[in-house]
Coordinates of C-alpha atoms in Angstrom, one line a residue:
M1 CA 56.3 101.8 81.4
S2 CA 54.1 104.4 79.7
R3 CA 54.8 108.1 80.2
L4 CA 51.5 108.5 82.1
T5 CA 52.4 105.7 84.5
D6 CA 55.9 107.2 84.9
I7 CA 54.4 110.6 85.8
K8 CA 52.2 108.9 88.5
A9 CA 55.2 107.1 89.8
R10 CA 57.2 110.3 90.1
I11 CA 54.2 112.1 91.8
N12 CA 54.0 109.2 94.3
L13 CA 57.6 109.9 95.3
L14 CA 56.9 113.5 96.3
E15 CA 56.7 114.4 99.9
G16 CA 53.9 116.7 101.2
G17 CA 55.5 120.0 100.5
A18 CA 56.7 119.1 97.0
F19 CA 53.3 117.7 96.1
Q20 CA 51.6 120.9 97.3
E21 CA 54.0 123.0 95.2
L22 CA 53.3 120.9 92.1
C23 CA 49.5 121.2 92.6
D24 CA 49.7 124.9 93.3
A25 CA 51.5 125.3 90.0
L26 CA 49.0 123.2 88.2
L27 CA 46.0 125.1 89.6
S28 CA 47.7 128.4 88.9
R29 CA 48.1 127.4 85.2
K30 CA 44.5 126.4 85.0
G31 CA 43.5 130.0 85.8
Y32 CA 43.2 130.2 89.6
E33 CA 44.7 133.5 90.6
E34 CA 46.2 135.3 93.7
I35 CA 47.7 132.2 95.2
H36 CA 48.5 132.0 98.9
A37 CA 50.3 128.8 99.9
Y38 CA 49.3 129.1 103.5
G39 CA 50.3 125.5 104.5
M40 CA 54.0 125.9 103.4
Q41 CA 57.0 127.6 104.9
A42 CA 58.1 130.1 102.3
G43 CA 61.2 129.1 100.4
T44 CA 61.1 125.5 101.7
M45 CA 59.5 122.2 100.9
K46 CA 58.2 122.0 104.5
T47 CA 54.5 122.0 105.2
T48 CA 53.0 123.8 108.2
K49 CA 49.7 123.5 110.1
G50 CA 47.2 125.7 108.4
N51 CA 43.6 125.6 107.1
P52 CA 43.4 125.6 104.2
D53 CA 46.8 124.5 102.8
T54 CA 46.4 127.0 99.9
Y55 CA 43.8 129.6 99.0
F56 CA 43.0 131.6 96.0
K57 CA 40.8 134.7 95.6
S58 CA 38.2 134.5 92.8
K59 CA 37.3 137.5 90.6
N60 CA 34.1 138.0 92.6
G61 CA 36.1 138.4 95.8
K62 CA 35.2 135.0 97.3
Y63 CA 37.7 132.4 98.5
I64 CA 38.8 129.1 96.9
F65 CA 40.3 126.7 99.5
V66 CA 42.6 123.9 98.6
A67 CA 43.6 120.9 100.8
Y68 CA 46.4 118.5 99.9
T69 CA 47.3 115.0 101.2
T70 CA 49.7 112.3 100.2
Q71 CA 47.9 110.0 102.6
K72 CA 46.8 106.7 101.0
D73 CA 44.6 105.1 103.6
D74 CA 41.1 106.4 104.9
L75 CA 41.0 108.9 102.0
F76 CA 37.3 109.6 102.4
K77 CA 37.7 110.3 106.1
K78 CA 40.7 112.6 105.4
A79 CA 38.8 114.5 102.7
K80 CA 35.7 114.9 105.0
E81 CA 37.9 116.2 107.8
D82 CA 39.6 118.7 105.5
I83 CA 36.3 120.0 104.2
E84 CA 35.0 120.4 107.8
K85 CA 38.2 122.4 108.7
C86 CA 37.7 124.6 105.6
L87 CA 34.1 125.3 106.8
N88 CA 35.2 126.1 110.3
F89 CA 35.3 129.9 110.8
E90 CA 37.4 129.5 113.9
K91 CA 40.2 127.8 111.9
T92 CA 40.0 130.0 108.7
G93 CA 38.5 133.3 109.8
I94 CA 36.2 133.0 106.7
Q95 CA 32.4 132.6 106.7
E96 CA 30.9 129.9 104.7
K97 CA 29.1 132.4 102.5
D98 CA 32.5 133.8 101.4
I99 CA 33.8 130.4 100.2
E100 CA 33.2 129.7 96.5
E101 CA 34.9 126.4 96.1
I102 CA 36.9 123.7 98.0
I103 CA 39.5 121.7 96.1
F104 CA 41.0 118.5 97.4
C105 CA 44.2 117.2 95.9
H106 CA 45.5 113.7 96.7
T107 CA 47.8 110.9 95.5
S108 CA 45.5 108.0 96.0
S109 CA 43.2 106.2 93.6
N110 CA 40.8 104.5 96.1
L111 CA 37.9 107.0 96.3
S112 CA 34.7 105.5 95.0
A113 CA 32.2 107.4 92.9
G114 CA 29.7 107.1 95.8
K115 CA 32.1 108.7 98.2
D116 CA 33.0 111.4 95.7
K117 CA 29.3 112.3 95.4
E118 CA 28.9 112.3 99.2
L119 CA 31.7 114.9 99.5
K120 CA 30.3 117.0 96.7
D121 CA 26.8 116.9 98.3
M122 CA 28.3 117.9 101.6
C123 CA 29.6 121.1 100.1
A124 CA 26.6 121.7 97.8
E125 CA 24.4 121.9 100.9
K126 CA 26.4 125.0 101.9
G127 CA 26.3 126.4 98.3
I128 CA 30.0 125.6 97.8
L129 CA 31.5 123.9 94.8
F130 CA 33.8 120.9 95.5
D131 CA 36.4 119.5 93.1
I132 CA 38.8 116.6 93.5
Y133 CA 42.2 116.2 91.8
G134 CA 43.4 112.7 92.3
I135 CA 46.7 111.3 91.1
D136 CA 45.1 110.1 87.8
R137 CA 43.7 113.5 87.0
I138 CA 46.8 115.4 88.0
A139 CA 49.0 113.1 85.9
D140 CA 46.7 113.4 82.9
E141 CA 46.6 117.2 83.1
I142 CA 50.4 117.3 83.2
Y143 CA 50.8 114.9 80.3
R144 CA 48.1 116.5 78.1
N145 CA 48.3 120.2 78.9
Y146 CA 51.2 121.2 81.1
K147 CA 54.3 119.1 80.1
I148 CA 56.6 121.8 81.5
L149 CA 55.5 120.8 85.0
A150 CA 56.9 117.3 84.5
K151 CA 60.3 118.9 83.8
D152 CA 60.2 121.5 86.5
Y153 CA 58.6 119.5 89.4
L154 CA 59.2 115.8 88.6
G155 CA 62.6 116.0 86.9
M156 CA 61.4 114.3 83.7
S157 CA 61.2 115.5 80.2
I158 CA 58.2 114.2 78.2
D159 CA 58.7 116.2 75.1
T160 CA 61.4 118.2 73.3
N161 CA 60.4 121.5 75.0
Q162 CA 60.2 123.2 71.6
I163 CA 56.5 124.0 72.0
L164 CA 55.7 125.9 75.2
E165 CA 52.7 127.6 76.8
Q166 CA 52.7 131.3 76.2
R167 CA 53.8 132.2 79.8
D168 CA 56.6 129.6 79.7
F169 CA 57.8 130.9 76.3
I170 CA 57.9 134.5 77.6
N171 CA 59.7 133.5 80.8
R172 CA 62.4 131.6 78.9
Y173 CA 62.8 134.3 76.2
D174 CA 63.1 137.0 78.9
T175 CA 66.0 135.2 80.6
N176 CA 68.2 136.1 77.6
E177 CA 69.6 139.5 78.6
M178 CA 70.5 140.3 74.9
M179 CA 66.9 140.6 73.9
A180 CA 64.2 143.1 74.8
P181 CA 61.8 141.3 77.2
L182 CA 58.5 140.2 75.8
S183 CA 56.9 140.8 79.2
T184 CA 57.3 144.6 78.8
K185 CA 54.0 146.3 79.4
F186 CA 52.4 148.1 76.4
Q187 CA 51.4 151.4 78.2
F188 CA 49.7 154.6 77.2
R189 CA 48.8 153.3 73.7
K190 CA 45.2 152.2 74.3
D191 CA 43.9 153.5 70.9
E192 CA 46.8 151.9 69.0
Y193 CA 46.3 148.6 71.0
E194 CA 42.6 148.4 70.1
E195 CA 43.4 149.2 66.5
M196 CA 46.1 146.5 66.4
M197 CA 43.8 143.9 68.0
S198 CA 41.0 144.8 65.6
A199 CA 43.2 144.4 62.6
L200 CA 44.5 141.1 64.0
H201 CA 41.0 139.7 64.5

């Protein structure tokens, strides 16, 4: 079994809350900020009823809504229903004009290109971006770019963990209480910082 296939198999074993937590971590690492896991009970793997399941705030102040499902059947119907819920002001309290993007994460592989386009067009009519993270894309992202997620969320090691992303290296380094933390803020040294960065470039 290839590593990629093994990652997909592990993802398929996750229940709803664990799948949401994995995807939240993936999206956060891809640059989405100010995460709010609205559809999960804090400190548990239990999901709650909420629309959307997670939301982020973009730098321009708009909202990015995320819906998750581990449902295998009627995926198009489920995605369409989740989009409609995200666009429903009574359920979210957010106007359509304040939504920048809707992301749909799922563990199925049976959404055709035509149905994918139909969902994108549905959002585009409202001026909203739509992106899909299926199990193939999620597994590929983990395998190629975020191997630490396989260890932290899937219980599998797919490399030697000697090369880490910057944030993971800092987090691990800072757990050693014998060393000065790398996460210490460099404050009140703006001129020196700019001089240092200029010299570095």
